[in-house]
Coordinates of C-alpha atoms and ligand atoms in Angstrom, one line a residue:
X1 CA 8.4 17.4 11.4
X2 CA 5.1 19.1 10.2
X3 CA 2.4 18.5 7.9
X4 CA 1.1 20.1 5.1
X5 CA -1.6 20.0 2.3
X6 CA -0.9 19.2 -1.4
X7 CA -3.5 21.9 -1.9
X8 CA -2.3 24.7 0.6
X9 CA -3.2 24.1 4.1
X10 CA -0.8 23.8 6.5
X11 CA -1.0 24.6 10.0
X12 CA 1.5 22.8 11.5
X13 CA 0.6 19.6 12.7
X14 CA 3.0 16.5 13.9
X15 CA 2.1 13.1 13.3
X16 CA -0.3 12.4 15.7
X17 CA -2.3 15.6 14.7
X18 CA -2.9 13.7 11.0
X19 CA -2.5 9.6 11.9
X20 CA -6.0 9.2 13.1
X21 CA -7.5 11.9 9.6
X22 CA -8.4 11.0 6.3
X23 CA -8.1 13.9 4.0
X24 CA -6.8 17.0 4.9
X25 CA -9.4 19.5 5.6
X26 CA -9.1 21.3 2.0
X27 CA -9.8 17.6 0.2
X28 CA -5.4 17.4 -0.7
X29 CA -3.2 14.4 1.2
X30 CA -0.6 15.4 4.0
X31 CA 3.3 15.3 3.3
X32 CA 6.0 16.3 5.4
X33 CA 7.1 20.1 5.0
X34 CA 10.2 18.7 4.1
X35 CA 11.8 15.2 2.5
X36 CA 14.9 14.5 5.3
X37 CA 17.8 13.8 3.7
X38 CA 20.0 10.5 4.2
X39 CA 23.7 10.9 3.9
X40 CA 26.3 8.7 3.3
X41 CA 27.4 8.3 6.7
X42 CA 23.4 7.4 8.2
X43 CA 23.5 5.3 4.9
X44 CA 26.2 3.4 5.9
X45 CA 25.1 2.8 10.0
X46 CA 21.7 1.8 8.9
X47 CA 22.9 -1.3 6.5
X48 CA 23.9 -2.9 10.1
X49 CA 20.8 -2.3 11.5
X50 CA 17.4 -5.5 12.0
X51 CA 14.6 -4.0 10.3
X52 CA 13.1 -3.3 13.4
X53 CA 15.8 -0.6 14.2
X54 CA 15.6 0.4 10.7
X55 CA 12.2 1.3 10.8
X56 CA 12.8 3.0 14.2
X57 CA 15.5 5.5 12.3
X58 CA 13.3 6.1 9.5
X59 CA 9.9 6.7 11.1
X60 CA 12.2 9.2 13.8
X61 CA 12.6 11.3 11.4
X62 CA 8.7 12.1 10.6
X63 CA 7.6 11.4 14.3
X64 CA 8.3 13.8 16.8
X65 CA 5.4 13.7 19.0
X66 CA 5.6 10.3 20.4
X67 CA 8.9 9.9 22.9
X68 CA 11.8 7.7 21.0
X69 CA 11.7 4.7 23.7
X70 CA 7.9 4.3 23.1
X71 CA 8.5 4.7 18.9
X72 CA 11.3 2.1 19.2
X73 CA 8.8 -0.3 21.2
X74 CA 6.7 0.1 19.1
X75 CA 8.7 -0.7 16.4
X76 CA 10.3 -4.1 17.7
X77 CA 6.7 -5.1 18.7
X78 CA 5.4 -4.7 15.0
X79 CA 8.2 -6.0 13.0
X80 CA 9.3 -9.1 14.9
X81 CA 10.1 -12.4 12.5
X82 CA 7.1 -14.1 15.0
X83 CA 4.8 -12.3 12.6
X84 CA 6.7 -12.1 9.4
X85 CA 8.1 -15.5 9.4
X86 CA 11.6 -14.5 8.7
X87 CA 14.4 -13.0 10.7
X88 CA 15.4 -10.4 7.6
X89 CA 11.6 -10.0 7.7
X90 CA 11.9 -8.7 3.8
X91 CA 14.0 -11.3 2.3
X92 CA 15.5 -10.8 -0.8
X93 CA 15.8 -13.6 -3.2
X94 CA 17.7 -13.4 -6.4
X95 CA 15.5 -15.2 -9.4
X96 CA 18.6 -17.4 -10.8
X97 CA 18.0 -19.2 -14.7
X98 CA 17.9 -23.2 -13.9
X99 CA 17.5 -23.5 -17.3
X100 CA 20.5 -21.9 -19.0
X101 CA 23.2 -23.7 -17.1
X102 CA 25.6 -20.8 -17.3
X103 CA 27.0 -18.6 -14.2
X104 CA 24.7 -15.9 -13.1
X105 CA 25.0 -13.3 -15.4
X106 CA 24.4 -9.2 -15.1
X107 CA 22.0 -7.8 -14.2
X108 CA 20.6 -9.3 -10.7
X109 CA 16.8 -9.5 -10.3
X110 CA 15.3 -9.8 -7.1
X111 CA 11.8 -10.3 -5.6
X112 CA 11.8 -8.7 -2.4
X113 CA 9.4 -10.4 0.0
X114 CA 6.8 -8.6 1.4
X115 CA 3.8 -10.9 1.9
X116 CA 5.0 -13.2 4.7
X117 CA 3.2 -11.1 7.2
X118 CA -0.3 -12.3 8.4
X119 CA -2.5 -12.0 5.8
X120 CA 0.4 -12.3 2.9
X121 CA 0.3 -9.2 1.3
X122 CA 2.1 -6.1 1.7
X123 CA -0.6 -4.3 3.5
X124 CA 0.6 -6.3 6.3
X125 CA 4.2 -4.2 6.4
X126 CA 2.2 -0.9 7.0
X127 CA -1.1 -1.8 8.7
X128 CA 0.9 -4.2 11.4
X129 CA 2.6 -0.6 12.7
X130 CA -0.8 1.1 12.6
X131 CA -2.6 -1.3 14.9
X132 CA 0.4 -0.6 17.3
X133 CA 0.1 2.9 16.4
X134 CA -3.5 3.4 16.8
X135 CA -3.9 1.6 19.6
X136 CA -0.8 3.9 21.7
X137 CA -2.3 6.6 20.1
X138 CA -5.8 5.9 21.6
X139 CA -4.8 4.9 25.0
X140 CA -2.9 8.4 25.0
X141 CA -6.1 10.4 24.3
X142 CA -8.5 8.3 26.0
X143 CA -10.4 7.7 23.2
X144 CA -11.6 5.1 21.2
X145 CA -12.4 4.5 17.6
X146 CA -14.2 3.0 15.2
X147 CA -13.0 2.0 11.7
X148 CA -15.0 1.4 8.9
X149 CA -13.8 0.6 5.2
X150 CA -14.7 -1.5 2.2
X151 CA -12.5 -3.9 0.5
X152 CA -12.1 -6.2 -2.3
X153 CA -9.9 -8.0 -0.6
X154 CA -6.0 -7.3 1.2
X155 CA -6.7 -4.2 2.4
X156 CA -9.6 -5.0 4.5
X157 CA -8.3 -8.1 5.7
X158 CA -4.7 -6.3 6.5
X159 CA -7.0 -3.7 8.8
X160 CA -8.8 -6.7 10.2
X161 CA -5.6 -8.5 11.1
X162 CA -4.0 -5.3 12.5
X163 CA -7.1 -4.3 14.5
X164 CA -7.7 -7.7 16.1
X165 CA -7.8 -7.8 20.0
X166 CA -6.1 -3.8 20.0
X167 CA -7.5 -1.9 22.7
X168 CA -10.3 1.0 22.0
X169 CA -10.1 0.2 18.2
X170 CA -12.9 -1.9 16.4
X171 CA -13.0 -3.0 12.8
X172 CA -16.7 -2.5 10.8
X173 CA -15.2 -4.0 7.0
X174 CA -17.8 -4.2 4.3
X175 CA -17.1 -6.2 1.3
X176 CA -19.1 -7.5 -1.7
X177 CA -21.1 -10.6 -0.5
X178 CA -19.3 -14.0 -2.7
X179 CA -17.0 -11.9 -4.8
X180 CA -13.9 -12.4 -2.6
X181 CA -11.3 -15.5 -3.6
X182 CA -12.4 -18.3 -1.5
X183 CA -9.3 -17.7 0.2
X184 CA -9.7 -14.0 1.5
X185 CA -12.9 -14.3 2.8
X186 CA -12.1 -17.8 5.2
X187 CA -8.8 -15.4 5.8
X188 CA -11.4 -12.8 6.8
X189 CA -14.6 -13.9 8.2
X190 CA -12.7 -16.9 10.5
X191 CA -12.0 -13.9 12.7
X192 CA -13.7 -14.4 16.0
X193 CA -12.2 -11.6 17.9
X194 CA -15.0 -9.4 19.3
X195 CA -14.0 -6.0 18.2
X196 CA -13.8 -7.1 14.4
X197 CA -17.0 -7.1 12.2
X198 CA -17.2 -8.6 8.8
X199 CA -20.2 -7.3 6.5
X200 CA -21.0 -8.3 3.4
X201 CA -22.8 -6.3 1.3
X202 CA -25.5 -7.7 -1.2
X203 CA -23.6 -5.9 -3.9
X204 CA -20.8 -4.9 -6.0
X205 CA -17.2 -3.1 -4.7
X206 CA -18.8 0.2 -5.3
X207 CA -21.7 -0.3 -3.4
X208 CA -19.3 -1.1 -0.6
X209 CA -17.8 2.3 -1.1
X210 CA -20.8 4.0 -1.4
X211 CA -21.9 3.2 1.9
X212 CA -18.9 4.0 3.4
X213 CA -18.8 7.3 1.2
X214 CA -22.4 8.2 2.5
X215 CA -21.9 6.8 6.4
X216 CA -18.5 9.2 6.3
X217 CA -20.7 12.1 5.2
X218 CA -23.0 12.2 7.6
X219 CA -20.8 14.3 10.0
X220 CA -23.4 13.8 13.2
X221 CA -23.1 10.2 12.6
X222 CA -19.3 10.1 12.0
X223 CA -18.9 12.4 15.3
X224 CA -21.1 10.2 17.9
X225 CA -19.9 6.9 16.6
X226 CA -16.2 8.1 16.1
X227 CA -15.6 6.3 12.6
X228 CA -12.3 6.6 11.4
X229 CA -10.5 5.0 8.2
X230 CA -7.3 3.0 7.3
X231 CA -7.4 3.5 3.7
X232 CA -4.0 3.7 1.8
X233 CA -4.0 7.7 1.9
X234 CA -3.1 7.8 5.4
X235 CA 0.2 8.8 5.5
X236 CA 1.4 6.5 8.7
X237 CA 1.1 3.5 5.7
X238 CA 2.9 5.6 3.8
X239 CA 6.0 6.3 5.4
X240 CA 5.7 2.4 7.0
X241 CA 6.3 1.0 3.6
X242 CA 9.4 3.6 2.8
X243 CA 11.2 1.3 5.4
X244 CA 11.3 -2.0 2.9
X245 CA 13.1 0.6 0.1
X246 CA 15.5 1.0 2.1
X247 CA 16.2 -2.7 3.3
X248 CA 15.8 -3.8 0.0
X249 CA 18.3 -1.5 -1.2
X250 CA 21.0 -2.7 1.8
X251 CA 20.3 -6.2 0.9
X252 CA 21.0 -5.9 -3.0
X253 CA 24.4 -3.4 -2.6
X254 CA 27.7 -3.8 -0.7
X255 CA 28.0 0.2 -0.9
X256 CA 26.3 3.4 -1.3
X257 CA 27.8 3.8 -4.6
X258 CA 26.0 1.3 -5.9
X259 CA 22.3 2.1 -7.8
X260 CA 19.7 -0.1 -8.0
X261 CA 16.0 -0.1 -9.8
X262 CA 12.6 -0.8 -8.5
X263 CA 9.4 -2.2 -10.1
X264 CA 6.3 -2.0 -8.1
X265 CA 2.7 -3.6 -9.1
X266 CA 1.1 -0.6 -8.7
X267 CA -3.2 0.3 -8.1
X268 CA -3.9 3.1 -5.5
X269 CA 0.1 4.5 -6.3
X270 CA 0.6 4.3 -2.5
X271 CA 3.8 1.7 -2.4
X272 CA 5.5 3.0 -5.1
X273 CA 4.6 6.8 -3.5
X274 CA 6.9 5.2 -1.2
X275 CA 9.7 4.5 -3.1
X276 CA 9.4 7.8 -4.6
X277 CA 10.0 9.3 -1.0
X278 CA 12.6 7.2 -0.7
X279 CA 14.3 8.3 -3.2
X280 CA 14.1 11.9 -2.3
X281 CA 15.7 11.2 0.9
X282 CA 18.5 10.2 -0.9
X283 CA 18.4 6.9 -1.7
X284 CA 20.4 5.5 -4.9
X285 CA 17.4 4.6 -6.1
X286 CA 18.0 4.5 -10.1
X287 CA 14.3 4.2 -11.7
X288 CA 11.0 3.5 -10.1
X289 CA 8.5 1.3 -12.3
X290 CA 5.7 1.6 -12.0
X291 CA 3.6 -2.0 -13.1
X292 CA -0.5 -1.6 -14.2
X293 CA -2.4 -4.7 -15.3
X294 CA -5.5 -3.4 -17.9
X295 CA -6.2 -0.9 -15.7
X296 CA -3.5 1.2 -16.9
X297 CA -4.5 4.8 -15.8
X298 CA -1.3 4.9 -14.5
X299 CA 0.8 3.6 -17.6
X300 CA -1.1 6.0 -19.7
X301 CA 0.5 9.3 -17.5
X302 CA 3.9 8.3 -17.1
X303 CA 4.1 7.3 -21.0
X304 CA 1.7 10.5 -22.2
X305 CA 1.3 12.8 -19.4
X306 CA -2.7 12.7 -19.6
X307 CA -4.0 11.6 -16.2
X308 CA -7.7 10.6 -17.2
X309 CA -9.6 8.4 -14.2
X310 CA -11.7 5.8 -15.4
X311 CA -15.8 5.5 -14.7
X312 CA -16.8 1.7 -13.0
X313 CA -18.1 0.5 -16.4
X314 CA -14.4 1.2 -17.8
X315 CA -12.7 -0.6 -15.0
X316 CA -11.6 -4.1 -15.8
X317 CA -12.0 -6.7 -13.7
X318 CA -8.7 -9.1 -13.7
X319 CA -6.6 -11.6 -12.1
X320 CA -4.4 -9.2 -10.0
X321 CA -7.8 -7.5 -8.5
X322 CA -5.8 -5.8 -6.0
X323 CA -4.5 -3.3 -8.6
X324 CA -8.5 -2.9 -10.6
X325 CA -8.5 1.0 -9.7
X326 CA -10.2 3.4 -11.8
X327 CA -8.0 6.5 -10.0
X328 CA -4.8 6.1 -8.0
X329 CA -6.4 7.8 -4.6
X330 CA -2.0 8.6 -3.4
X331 CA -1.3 10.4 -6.9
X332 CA -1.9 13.5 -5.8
X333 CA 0.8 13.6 -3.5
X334 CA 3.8 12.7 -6.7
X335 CA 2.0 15.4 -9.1
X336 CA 2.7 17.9 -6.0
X337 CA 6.1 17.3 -5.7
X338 CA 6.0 16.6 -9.3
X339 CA 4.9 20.2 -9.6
X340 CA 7.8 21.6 -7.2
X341 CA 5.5 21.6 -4.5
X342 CA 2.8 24.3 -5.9
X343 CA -0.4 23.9 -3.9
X344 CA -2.6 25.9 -6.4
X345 CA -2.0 24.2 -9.7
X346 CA -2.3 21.3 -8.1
X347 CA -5.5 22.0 -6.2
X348 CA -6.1 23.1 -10.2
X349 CA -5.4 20.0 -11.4
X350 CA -7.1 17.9 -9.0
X351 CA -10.2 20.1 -7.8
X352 CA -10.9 21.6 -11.0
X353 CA -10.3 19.7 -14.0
X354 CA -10.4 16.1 -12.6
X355 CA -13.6 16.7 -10.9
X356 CA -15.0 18.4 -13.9
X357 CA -13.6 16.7 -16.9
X358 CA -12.5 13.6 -15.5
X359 CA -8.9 14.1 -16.7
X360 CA -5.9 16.5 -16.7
X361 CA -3.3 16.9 -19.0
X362 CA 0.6 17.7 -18.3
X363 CA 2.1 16.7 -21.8
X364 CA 3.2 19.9 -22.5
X365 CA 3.8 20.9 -18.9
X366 CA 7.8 21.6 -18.7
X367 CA 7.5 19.4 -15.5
X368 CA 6.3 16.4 -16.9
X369 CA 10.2 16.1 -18.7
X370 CA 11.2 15.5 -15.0
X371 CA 9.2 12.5 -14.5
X372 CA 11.8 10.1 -16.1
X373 CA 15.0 12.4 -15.6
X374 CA 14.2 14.1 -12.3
X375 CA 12.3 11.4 -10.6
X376 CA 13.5 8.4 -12.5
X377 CA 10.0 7.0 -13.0
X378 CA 9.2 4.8 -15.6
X379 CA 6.5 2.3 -16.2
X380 CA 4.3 -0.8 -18.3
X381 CA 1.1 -2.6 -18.1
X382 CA 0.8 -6.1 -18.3
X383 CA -3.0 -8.3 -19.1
X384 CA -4.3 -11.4 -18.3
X385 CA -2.1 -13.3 -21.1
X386 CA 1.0 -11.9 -20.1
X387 CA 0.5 -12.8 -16.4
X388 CA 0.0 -16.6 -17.1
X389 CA 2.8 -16.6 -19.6
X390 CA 5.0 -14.6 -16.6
X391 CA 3.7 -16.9 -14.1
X392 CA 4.8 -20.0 -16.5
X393 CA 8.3 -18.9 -16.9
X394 CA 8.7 -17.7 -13.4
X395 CA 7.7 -21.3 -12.4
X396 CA 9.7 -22.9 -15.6
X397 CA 12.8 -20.8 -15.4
X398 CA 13.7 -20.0 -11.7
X399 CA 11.4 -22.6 -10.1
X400 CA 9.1 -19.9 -8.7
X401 CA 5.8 -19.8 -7.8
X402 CA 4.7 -16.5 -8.1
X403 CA 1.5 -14.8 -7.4
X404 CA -0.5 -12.4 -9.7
X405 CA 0.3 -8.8 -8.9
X406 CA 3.8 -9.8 -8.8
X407 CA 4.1 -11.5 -11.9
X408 CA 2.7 -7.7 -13.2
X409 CA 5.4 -6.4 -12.1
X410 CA 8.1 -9.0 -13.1
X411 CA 6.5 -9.3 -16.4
X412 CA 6.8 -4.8 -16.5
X413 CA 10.7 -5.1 -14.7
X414 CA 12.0 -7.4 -17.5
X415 CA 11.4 -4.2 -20.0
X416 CA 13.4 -1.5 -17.9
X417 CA 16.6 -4.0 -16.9
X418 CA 19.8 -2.3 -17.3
X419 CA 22.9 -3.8 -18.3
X420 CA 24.5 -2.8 -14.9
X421 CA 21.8 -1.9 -12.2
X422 CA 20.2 -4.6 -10.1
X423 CA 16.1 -5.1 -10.4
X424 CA 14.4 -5.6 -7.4
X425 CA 10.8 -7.0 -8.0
X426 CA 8.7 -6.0 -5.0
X427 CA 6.4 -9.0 -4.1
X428 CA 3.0 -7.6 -3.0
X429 CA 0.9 -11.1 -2.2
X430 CA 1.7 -15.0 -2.2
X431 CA 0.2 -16.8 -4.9
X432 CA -2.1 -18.7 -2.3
X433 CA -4.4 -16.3 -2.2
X434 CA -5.2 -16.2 -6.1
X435 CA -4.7 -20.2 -6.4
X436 CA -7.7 -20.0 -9.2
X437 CA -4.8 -18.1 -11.7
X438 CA -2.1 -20.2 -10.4
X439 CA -3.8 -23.4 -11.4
X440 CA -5.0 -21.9 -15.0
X441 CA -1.6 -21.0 -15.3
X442 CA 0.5 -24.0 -14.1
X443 CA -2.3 -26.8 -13.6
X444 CA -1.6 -27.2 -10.2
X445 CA -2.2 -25.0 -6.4
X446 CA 0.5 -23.5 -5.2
X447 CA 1.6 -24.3 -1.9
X448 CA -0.1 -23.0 1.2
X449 CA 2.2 -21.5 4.0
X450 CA 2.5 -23.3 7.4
X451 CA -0.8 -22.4 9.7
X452 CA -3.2 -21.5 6.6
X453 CA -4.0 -25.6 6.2
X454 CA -8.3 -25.8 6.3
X455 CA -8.7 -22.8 6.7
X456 CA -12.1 -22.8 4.4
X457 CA -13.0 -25.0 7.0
X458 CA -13.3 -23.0 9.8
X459 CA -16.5 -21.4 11.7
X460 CA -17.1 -17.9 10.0
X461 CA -18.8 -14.6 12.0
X462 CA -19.7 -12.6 9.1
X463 CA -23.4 -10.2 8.9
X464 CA -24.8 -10.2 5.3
X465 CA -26.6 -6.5 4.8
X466 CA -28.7 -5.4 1.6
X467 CA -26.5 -2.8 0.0
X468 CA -28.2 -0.2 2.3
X469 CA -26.4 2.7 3.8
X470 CA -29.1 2.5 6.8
X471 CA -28.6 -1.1 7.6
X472 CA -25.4 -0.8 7.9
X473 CA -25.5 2.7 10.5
X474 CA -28.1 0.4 12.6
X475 CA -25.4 -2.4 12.6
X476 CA -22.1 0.0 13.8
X477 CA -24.3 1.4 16.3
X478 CA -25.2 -1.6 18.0
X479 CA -21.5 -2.8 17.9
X480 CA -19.4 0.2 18.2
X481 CA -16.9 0.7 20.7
X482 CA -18.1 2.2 23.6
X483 CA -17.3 5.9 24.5
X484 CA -14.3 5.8 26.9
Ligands
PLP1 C1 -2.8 -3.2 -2.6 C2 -2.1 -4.1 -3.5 C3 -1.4 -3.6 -4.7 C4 -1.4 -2.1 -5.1 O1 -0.8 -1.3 -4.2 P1 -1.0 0.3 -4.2 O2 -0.3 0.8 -3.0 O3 -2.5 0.5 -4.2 O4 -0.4 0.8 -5.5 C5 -0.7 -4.5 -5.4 N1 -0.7 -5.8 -5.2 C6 -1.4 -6.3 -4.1 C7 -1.4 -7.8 -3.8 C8 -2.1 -5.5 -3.2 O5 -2.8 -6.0 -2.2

């Protein structure tokens, strides 16, 4: 399979050409040449298949520069139930009414289970295979790597828990200093593995992303220290997190005839980007939801077709952080296919207008009547209110705990059920991690998975740095990875 640019360039690269790249070098996102197709038959093998062979047969088809034994090594070494808990590793659990006494009625919703992995959020499903990924991918080259990122919170601690202890890969993760949940940053800074740097930044999120903005840009400094990025553009995460679609969809069907739905809580547009390739493979995937809290750039385009990014005084800070974006950085790559794959208007849309006027509009665009029929997209936002009141219910109704994000997207699913297709819910953190909400909502903490007991308690290795792009070069360069 080879790669090309949402805005034009394409000079066919495989996989390993783009896993270790940001951006491609006109400023667009890789995606493959081509979606592969699924048919009935594959459809029909694969429901057999453990999730580690099923992520085997879907990455195969986008991989064809690493030798299948290694890829399927690599597979059963990331996806094993030691590190997500269960043997289905994405369990599917049907929400069932305690309180109405009557049979289960149509239609079935689900929460599919992706936060048992170590750090309990979905990140884990993707950044689990790139630690394995990056780390075969180095030893191949003989080279080494440095990543550096800024989080808020999952994503950083995802990379962190990925990275740890991998071979020619080390972790520099800046965050804002005290604005983490208690939670994320023991999760994060109790790491004592050598190769993983916590930093946190006298500052704000966007200071964090500043630095790592202006560290990125200075190419000398990028080239001698070899910094490289995880962030949810890279299409490895991508294509990872197509895998759950798929054994979500085998889990909630007895045959291939059989549609179901999707809602995702949605912030960067990367996991439901993934449902959306998915579905262009070929799978009966019905409607894609896409769940906002108040940030709700992403609402607003699927109900109006104006696309307008927010500035950092418009972002709202809320109790599903993990979706506070003020642009979905994996859009691009839907309004491409969106646009039947034209690489100028959208390198218009996304070069020209967005950077200049902060918006684009497709309303009257004779593509933007595909987005419901063609694409089977639909979507909702939800606020703080309506995520205690979801969270309540949840609890009250189908005696389930659930955590923030997901009770976005529960709160967005119950407004797109149908009377005959199944809802599957996608669970993208456990409520530990946002107990503050939980206990607002329910007056009590929810309960903390096996191995997470104290772990506020333990020793910490974190650097605090004044919000200071030079402070933070001096730091990676006396810590980096070695040359090789
Ligand atoms: C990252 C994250 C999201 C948003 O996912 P995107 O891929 O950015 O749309 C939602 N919920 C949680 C808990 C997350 O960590």
């Amino acid at each position: 399979m080879e790669y090309l640019s949402t805005r034009g360039h394409d000079s066919g690269q495989h996989f390993c050409d783009i896993l270790l790249e940001g951006l491609a070098p006109d400023g667009g996102l890789y995606l493959p040449r081509t979606y592969p197709r699924v048919d009935d038959a594959t459809l029909t093998r694969w429901r057999g298949l453990s999730y580690a062979e099923l992520a085997f047969e879907v990455l195969s088809l986008y991989i064809d520069d690493i030798p299948a034994d290694d890829l399927r090594a690599l597979c059963e070494r990331t996806y094993t139930p030691a590190v997500f808990g269960n043997p289905r590793i994405v369990p599917l659990r049907r929400l069932l009414d305690r309180t109405s006494g009557a049979a289960a009625s149509a239609p079935a919703v689900y929460i599919e289970a992706l936060s048992n992995g170590p750090t309990l959020a979905f990140k884990d499903m993707a950044m689990q295979l790139l630690g394995n990924l990056f780390e075969y991918e180095l030893g191949r080259r003989g080279e080494t790597l440095n990543i550096l990122g800024a989080t808020s919170g999952d994503t950083g601690s995802a990379a962190e828990y990925a990275m740890r202890g991998k071979r020619g890969v080390a972790v520099f993760m800046t965050s804002p200093h005290g604005r983490m949940s208690p939670f994320q940053q023991a999760q994060m800074f109790s790491l004592m593995d050598a190769n993983i740097h916590n930093i946190a930044i006298q500052g704000v999120f966007d200071d964090c992303q500043d630095i790592v903005k202006a560290v990125s840009a200075d190419l000398d400094f990028k080239r001698r220290y070899r910094i490289g990025t995880v962030n949810s553009i890279n299409w490895a995460r991508l294509v990872a997190q197509v895998v759950y679609y798929f054994a979500g969809y085998f889990q909630a069907t007895e045959s291939n005839t059989q549609k179901v739905r999707f809602t995702v809580p949605s912030g960067n547009f990367g996991n439901v980007c993934a449902g959306h390739v998915a579905r262009m493979m070929g799978l009966p995937i019905d409607m894609l939801v896409v769940a906002t809290n108040e940030n709700d750039v992403l609402d607003e385009f699927f109900r109006t077709g104006v696309y307008r990014v927010r500035g950092s005084a418009d972002t709202h800070e809320t109790s599903s952080p993990s979706m506070d974006i003020s642009k979905a950085s994996n859009f691009e790559r839907f309004v491409f296919d969106l646009l039947g794959r034209d690489a100028a208007q959208t390198r218009h849309l996304f070069d020209d207008s967005l950077r200049t006027t902060g918006r684009f509009d497709l309303q009257a665009h004779p593509a933007f009547a595909g987005v419901a029929e063609r694409f089977g997209f639909a979507s909702g936002r939800s606020t703080h209110a309506d995520r205690l009141e979801t969270i309540r219910d949840a609890d009250a109704r189908y005696g389930e705990v659930i955590d923030t994000h997901t009770a976005d997207g529960l709160k967005v699913a119950r407004e797109h059920l149908s009377a005959t297709v199944p809802m599957i819910v996608l669970e993208t953190a456990l409520p530990i991690k946002f107990a503050g909400t939980i206990i607002e909502a329910l007056g009590r903490p929810p309960a903390r998975p096996a191995g997470f007991e104290g772990i506020e308690d333990r020793p910490r290795r974190v650097q605090v740095l004044p919000a200071d792009v030079q402070a933070v070069k001096s730091f990676i360069a006396a810590h980096c990875q070695p040359q090789p």
